mmCIF file of C-alpha atoms in Angstrom:
data_model
loop_
_atom_site.group_PDB
_atom_site.id
_atom_site.type_symbol
_atom_site.label_atom_id
_atom_site.label_comp_id
_atom_site.label_asym_id
_atom_site.label_seq_id
_atom_site.Cartn_x
_atom_site.Cartn_y
_atom_site.Cartn_z
ATOM 1 C CA MET A 83 83.437 144.119 151.198
ATOM 2 C CA LYS A 84 80.664 141.746 150.208
ATOM 3 C CA LYS A 85 80.536 143.166 146.675
ATOM 4 C CA ILE A 86 84.306 142.757 146.309
ATOM 5 C CA SER A 87 84.097 139.129 147.463
ATOM 6 C CA VAL A 88 81.325 138.369 144.986
ATOM 7 C CA THR A 89 83.262 140.051 142.168
ATOM 8 C CA VAL A 90 86.433 138.106 142.985
ATOM 9 C CA PHE A 91 84.455 134.856 143.151
ATOM 10 C CA VAL A 92 82.821 135.456 139.759
ATOM 11 C CA VAL A 93 86.153 136.383 138.148
ATOM 12 C CA LEU A 94 87.870 133.300 139.562
ATOM 13 C CA LEU A 95 84.936 131.152 138.466
ATOM 14 C CA PHE A 96 85.673 132.062 134.849
ATOM 15 C CA ILE A 97 89.468 132.406 134.977
ATOM 16 C CA VAL A 98 90.501 129.301 136.943
ATOM 17 C CA PRO A 99 89.123 126.816 134.362
ATOM 18 C CA LEU A 100 91.066 128.667 131.654
ATOM 19 C CA VAL A 101 94.391 128.067 133.408
ATOM 20 C CA GLY A 102 94.259 124.403 132.449
ATOM 21 C CA LEU A 103 93.937 125.385 128.790
ATOM 22 C CA ILE A 104 97.365 127.032 128.665
ATOM 23 C CA PRO A 105 99.555 124.641 126.636
ATOM 24 C CA GLY A 106 102.970 123.669 127.937
ATOM 25 C CA GLU A 107 104.516 124.318 124.529
ATOM 26 C CA TRP A 108 103.289 126.910 122.059
ATOM 27 C CA ASN A 109 103.637 124.867 118.885
ATOM 28 C CA TRP A 110 101.817 126.498 115.986
ATOM 29 C CA ASN A 111 99.466 124.138 114.199
ATOM 30 C CA PRO A 112 99.695 124.912 110.447
ATOM 31 C CA ARG A 113 96.109 123.727 109.967
ATOM 32 C CA LEU A 114 94.908 126.542 112.218
ATOM 33 C CA GLU A 115 96.141 129.234 109.826
ATOM 34 C CA ALA A 116 93.700 128.395 107.038
ATOM 35 C CA THR A 117 91.037 127.494 109.587
ATOM 36 C CA LEU A 118 91.286 130.867 111.323
ATOM 37 C CA GLY A 119 91.031 132.717 108.022
ATOM 38 C CA THR A 120 87.866 130.845 107.079
ATOM 39 C CA THR A 121 86.439 131.264 110.584
ATOM 40 C CA VAL A 122 87.001 135.028 110.682
ATOM 41 C CA ALA A 123 85.556 135.440 107.180
ATOM 42 C CA MET A 124 82.517 133.353 108.130
ATOM 43 C CA ILE A 125 81.947 135.317 111.339
ATOM 44 C CA CYS A 126 82.124 138.643 109.486
ATOM 45 C CA ALA A 127 79.710 137.440 106.792
ATOM 46 C CA VAL A 128 77.204 135.935 109.239
ATOM 47 C CA VAL A 129 77.307 139.020 111.487
ATOM 48 C CA LEU A 130 76.799 141.345 108.503
ATOM 49 C CA LEU A 131 73.797 139.397 107.172
ATOM 50 C CA ASN A 132 72.293 139.164 110.655
ATOM 51 C CA HIS A 133 72.530 142.929 111.099
ATOM 52 C CA LEU A 134 71.062 143.525 107.640
ATOM 53 C CA PHE A 135 68.097 141.147 107.874
ATOM 54 C CA GLY A 136 67.590 141.557 111.620
ATOM 55 C CA TYR A 137 67.433 145.351 111.363
ATOM 56 C CA MET A 138 64.787 145.278 108.646
ATOM 57 C CA ALA A 139 62.709 142.516 110.242
ATOM 58 C CA GLY A 140 62.965 143.939 113.756
ATOM 59 C CA LYS A 141 61.903 147.404 112.620
ATOM 60 C CA ALA A 142 58.961 145.968 110.667
ATOM 61 C CA ILE A 143 57.760 143.835 113.585
ATOM 62 C CA ALA A 144 58.397 146.255 116.463
ATOM 63 C CA PHE A 145 55.417 148.568 115.942
ATOM 64 C CA GLN A 146 53.003 146.290 114.091
ATOM 65 C CA THR A 147 50.205 144.162 115.506
ATOM 66 C CA GLY A 148 47.831 141.654 114.049
ATOM 67 C CA LYS A 149 47.611 138.061 112.947
ATOM 68 C CA ARG A 150 50.128 138.386 110.118
ATOM 69 C CA ILE A 151 52.782 139.811 112.433
ATOM 70 C CA ARG A 152 52.259 136.991 114.936
ATOM 71 C CA ILE A 153 52.603 134.432 112.150
ATOM 72 C CA ALA A 154 55.755 136.161 110.900
ATOM 73 C CA GLU A 155 57.235 136.152 114.421
ATOM 74 C CA PHE A 156 56.426 132.453 114.779
ATOM 75 C CA LEU A 157 58.037 131.561 111.452
ATOM 76 C CA ILE A 158 61.155 133.570 112.295
ATOM 77 C CA SER A 159 61.404 131.859 115.693
ATOM 78 C CA LEU A 160 60.705 128.386 114.262
ATOM 79 C CA PRO A 161 64.390 127.324 114.217
ATOM 80 C CA LEU A 162 64.449 127.868 117.997
ATOM 81 C CA PHE A 163 61.703 125.266 118.517
ATOM 82 C CA VAL A 164 62.738 122.733 115.877
ATOM 83 C CA PRO A 165 66.236 121.231 116.255
ATOM 84 C CA VAL A 166 68.456 123.012 113.765
ATOM 85 C CA LEU A 167 70.299 119.786 112.982
ATOM 86 C CA LEU A 168 66.995 118.214 111.929
ATOM 87 C CA LEU A 169 66.359 121.077 109.519
ATOM 88 C CA SER A 170 69.913 120.801 108.262
ATOM 89 C CA PHE A 171 69.436 117.244 107.021
ATOM 90 C CA GLY A 172 66.589 118.422 104.802
ATOM 91 C CA LEU A 173 68.533 121.499 103.732
ATOM 92 C CA TYR A 174 71.568 119.379 102.916
ATOM 93 C CA LEU A 175 69.640 117.502 100.224
ATOM 94 C CA THR A 176 68.372 120.801 98.828
ATOM 95 C CA TRP A 177 71.863 122.294 98.965
ATOM 96 C CA ILE A 178 73.206 119.344 96.948
ATOM 97 C CA ARG A 179 70.659 120.001 94.208
ATOM 98 C CA LEU A 180 71.496 123.723 94.205
ATOM 99 C CA GLY A 181 75.243 123.107 94.275
ATOM 100 C CA LEU A 182 75.672 124.847 97.644
ATOM 101 C CA ALA A 183 76.829 121.821 99.642
ATOM 102 C CA ASP A 184 80.496 121.811 100.684
ATOM 103 C CA ARG A 185 80.720 125.520 99.860
ATOM 104 C CA PHE A 186 81.346 128.624 101.935
ATOM 105 C CA PHE A 187 78.090 130.275 100.857
ATOM 106 C CA GLY A 188 76.084 127.164 101.711
ATOM 107 C CA VAL A 189 77.487 127.055 105.245
ATOM 108 C CA LEU A 190 76.890 130.806 105.560
ATOM 109 C CA LEU A 191 73.191 130.443 104.770
ATOM 110 C CA VAL A 192 72.756 127.530 107.182
ATOM 111 C CA LEU A 193 74.408 129.457 110.016
ATOM 112 C CA LEU A 194 71.626 132.032 109.724
ATOM 113 C CA LEU A 195 69.206 129.453 111.155
ATOM 114 C CA PRO A 196 70.543 129.426 114.738
ATOM 115 C CA THR A 197 71.466 133.127 114.762
ATOM 116 C CA LEU A 198 68.842 135.174 112.901
ATOM 117 C CA PRO A 199 65.902 134.507 115.288
ATOM 118 C CA TYR A 200 67.882 135.951 118.207
ATOM 119 C CA THR A 201 68.978 138.911 116.087
ATOM 120 C CA VAL A 202 65.419 139.745 115.054
ATOM 121 C CA ARG A 203 64.274 139.575 118.672
ATOM 122 C CA LEU A 204 67.104 141.834 119.845
ATOM 123 C CA TYR A 205 66.384 144.414 117.140
ATOM 124 C CA THR A 206 62.652 144.241 117.857
ATOM 125 C CA ASN A 207 63.274 144.965 121.532
ATOM 126 C CA GLY A 208 65.734 147.711 120.603
ATOM 127 C CA PHE A 209 63.251 149.513 118.360
ATOM 128 C CA GLN A 210 60.467 149.102 120.917
ATOM 129 C CA ALA A 211 62.731 150.652 123.552
ATOM 130 C CA LEU A 212 63.339 153.637 121.262
ATOM 131 C CA GLY A 213 59.660 154.067 120.566
ATOM 132 C CA GLU A 214 57.794 154.916 117.386
ATOM 133 C CA ARG A 215 57.604 158.620 118.238
ATOM 134 C CA MET A 216 61.366 158.830 118.566
ATOM 135 C CA LEU A 217 61.813 157.297 115.115
ATOM 136 C CA GLU A 218 59.291 159.756 113.667
ATOM 137 C CA GLN A 219 61.221 162.666 115.182
ATOM 138 C CA MET A 220 64.428 161.304 113.650
ATOM 139 C CA VAL A 221 62.784 161.418 110.224
ATOM 140 C CA LEU A 222 61.890 165.073 110.795
ATOM 141 C CA ILE A 223 65.425 165.900 111.947
ATOM 142 C CA GLU A 224 67.232 164.148 109.092
ATOM 143 C CA GLY A 225 65.574 163.138 105.844
ATOM 144 C CA ASN A 226 68.494 161.208 104.372
ATOM 145 C CA ARG A 227 68.243 157.562 105.465
ATOM 146 C CA PHE A 228 71.963 156.887 105.627
ATOM 147 C CA LYS A 229 72.747 160.073 107.574
ATOM 148 C CA ARG A 230 69.796 159.431 109.873
ATOM 149 C CA TRP A 231 71.087 155.952 110.649
ATOM 150 C CA PHE A 232 74.708 157.090 111.047
ATOM 151 C CA TYR A 233 74.030 160.089 113.284
ATOM 152 C CA LEU A 234 70.851 159.094 115.132
ATOM 153 C CA THR A 235 69.496 155.554 114.866
ATOM 154 C CA GLY A 236 72.810 153.692 114.934
ATOM 155 C CA PRO A 237 74.266 155.374 118.042
ATOM 156 C CA MET A 238 70.966 154.990 119.906
ATOM 157 C CA LEU A 239 70.911 151.272 119.039
ATOM 158 C CA ARG A 240 74.525 150.824 120.094
ATOM 159 C CA SER A 241 73.771 148.274 122.820
ATOM 160 C CA THR A 242 71.652 146.243 120.406
ATOM 161 C CA LEU A 243 74.346 146.295 117.731
ATOM 162 C CA GLN A 244 76.990 145.158 120.207
ATOM 163 C CA SER A 245 74.775 142.416 121.640
ATOM 164 C CA VAL A 246 73.959 141.073 118.182
ATOM 165 C CA THR A 247 77.616 141.030 117.133
ATOM 166 C CA LEU A 248 78.769 139.216 120.266
ATOM 167 C CA LEU A 249 75.908 136.708 120.306
ATOM 168 C CA VAL A 250 76.211 135.853 116.614
ATOM 169 C CA THR A 251 79.989 135.481 116.928
ATOM 170 C CA VAL A 252 79.698 133.034 119.827
ATOM 171 C CA ILE A 253 76.964 130.981 118.139
ATOM 172 C CA THR A 254 78.791 130.874 114.804
ATOM 173 C CA ILE A 255 82.122 129.601 116.097
ATOM 174 C CA SER A 256 80.464 127.030 118.369
ATOM 175 C CA GLN A 257 78.603 125.259 115.562
ATOM 176 C CA TYR A 258 80.198 121.891 114.894
ATOM 177 C CA ALA A 259 77.456 119.644 113.522
ATOM 178 C CA LEU A 260 76.098 122.223 111.056
ATOM 179 C CA VAL A 261 79.516 123.105 109.653
ATOM 180 C CA ALA A 262 80.572 119.457 109.462
ATOM 181 C CA LEU A 263 77.351 118.413 107.714
ATOM 182 C CA ILE A 264 76.893 121.250 105.231
ATOM 183 C CA GLY A 265 80.597 122.022 104.797
ATOM 184 C CA GLY A 266 81.448 118.358 104.315
ATOM 185 C CA GLY A 267 84.881 118.845 105.865
ATOM 186 C CA ILE A 268 85.880 121.157 103.009
ATOM 187 C CA VAL A 269 84.741 124.378 104.675
ATOM 188 C CA ARG A 270 86.826 124.126 107.837
ATOM 189 C CA MET A 271 86.242 126.298 110.878
ATOM 190 C CA ILE A 272 87.865 126.402 114.286
ATOM 191 C CA SER A 273 85.165 124.188 115.835
ATOM 192 C CA LEU A 274 86.132 121.360 113.471
ATOM 193 C CA GLU A 275 89.652 121.461 114.900
ATOM 194 C CA VAL A 276 88.672 121.566 118.575
ATOM 195 C CA PHE A 277 86.369 118.571 118.956
ATOM 196 C CA PRO A 278 88.453 115.986 117.034
ATOM 197 C CA ALA A 279 91.599 117.184 118.808
ATOM 198 C CA TYR A 280 90.095 116.482 122.223
ATOM 199 C CA SER A 281 88.925 113.035 121.143
ATOM 200 C CA GLY A 282 92.453 112.247 119.906
ATOM 201 C CA ASN A 283 95.835 112.430 121.556
ATOM 202 C CA SER A 284 96.849 115.952 120.482
ATOM 203 C CA GLN A 285 96.028 117.766 123.718
ATOM 204 C CA GLY A 286 98.366 120.656 122.917
ATOM 205 C CA ALA A 287 96.625 121.351 119.610
ATOM 206 C CA ALA A 288 93.247 121.045 121.323
ATOM 207 C CA ARG A 289 94.193 123.586 123.976
ATOM 208 C CA LEU A 290 95.543 126.034 121.406
ATOM 209 C CA ALA A 291 92.403 125.717 119.286
ATOM 210 C CA THR A 292 90.244 126.192 122.387
ATOM 211 C CA LEU A 293 92.100 129.375 123.281
ATOM 212 C CA TRP A 294 91.334 130.694 119.803
ATOM 213 C CA LEU A 295 87.730 129.583 120.237
ATOM 214 C CA ILE A 296 87.525 131.675 123.398
ATOM 215 C CA GLY A 297 89.703 134.516 122.159
ATOM 216 C CA LEU A 298 87.893 135.260 118.887
ATOM 217 C CA PRO A 299 84.686 136.571 120.548
ATOM 218 C CA ILE A 300 86.828 138.674 122.877
ATOM 219 C CA LEU A 301 88.788 140.095 119.941
ATOM 220 C CA PHE A 302 85.613 140.836 117.984
ATOM 221 C CA TYR A 303 84.001 142.474 121.012
ATOM 222 C CA ALA A 304 87.091 144.591 121.684
ATOM 223 C CA GLY A 305 87.290 145.532 118.004
ATOM 224 C CA GLN A 306 83.678 146.629 117.833
ATOM 225 C CA ALA A 307 84.097 148.560 121.099
ATOM 226 C CA VAL A 308 86.889 150.569 119.462
ATOM 227 C CA ILE A 309 84.790 151.093 116.326
ATOM 228 C CA PHE A 310 81.747 152.243 118.289
ATOM 229 C CA SER A 311 83.823 154.584 120.455
ATOM 230 C CA SER A 312 85.301 156.197 117.333
ATOM 231 C CA TRP A 313 81.849 156.342 115.765
ATOM 232 C CA ILE A 314 80.349 158.113 118.787
ATOM 233 C CA ARG A 315 83.238 160.604 118.887
ATOM 234 C CA ILE A 316 82.735 161.436 115.205
ATOM 235 C CA VAL A 317 78.997 161.921 115.716
ATOM 236 C CA ARG A 318 79.513 164.146 118.751
ATOM 237 C CA ARG A 319 82.136 166.219 116.948
ATOM 238 C CA ARG A 320 79.861 166.722 113.940
ATOM 239 C CA LEU A 321 76.830 167.521 116.069
ATOM 240 C CA ASN A 322 78.786 169.940 118.250
ATOM 241 C CA GLY A 323 80.160 171.617 115.124
ATOM 242 C CA SER A 324 76.679 171.948 113.671
ATOM 243 C CA HIS A 325 75.390 173.346 116.979
ATOM 244 C CA ASP A 326 78.185 175.929 117.154
ATOM 245 C CA THR A 327 77.545 176.990 113.555
ATOM 246 C CA THR A 328 73.822 177.348 114.239
ATOM 247 C CA SER A 329 74.461 179.381 117.403
ATOM 248 C CA GLN A 330 76.670 181.828 115.531
#
């Protein structure tokens, strides 16, 4: 009974505040259409780069020791200690010289600052949980890197992959100052619609944008849950087929 009460309390704690966000009239804001497209594209790009760089860096750091590794870990974690907005002012001047200011790619690179350190740490912990011996056995089982990742490493790092995707999605869509500064108002994301709407008189538009702000991480998490479930089923089917063939 106590567990049920705690569960109900926690659920209500998160759901009740959302009731006030439901708009009285569902009037579609035409500005949200282009904004949502840019936001989804940015999330996908940032998540992909985080997985790519985080996987390589986390694997390299997980089983190494020494002064160089500690320095590398410190440099990777530096954006967590220095305010990202402070770094962005310096990057903005550099981005202007490189022609990356007010561009999608420029905003994409800047959004790696608040997300990549967490990704590297998550992958490092994931590889350490697997253990170096387990990775060595995977190499003996499957020599092809892609097949080894698809059938062995990826499924065993499923929780890490899901955590990275969800965390990066939430951080990306919640960045207002970085997107406003580097994007210059040209690269528009959902966060740029939410904050001005609340400071103005368009409460309906603000509520609708907030619902999208909350709903996008849920949609991405649900989507990746479906993808991972299908992935695991494919791997199990292939492995069971290989086992049956070997037994015969």
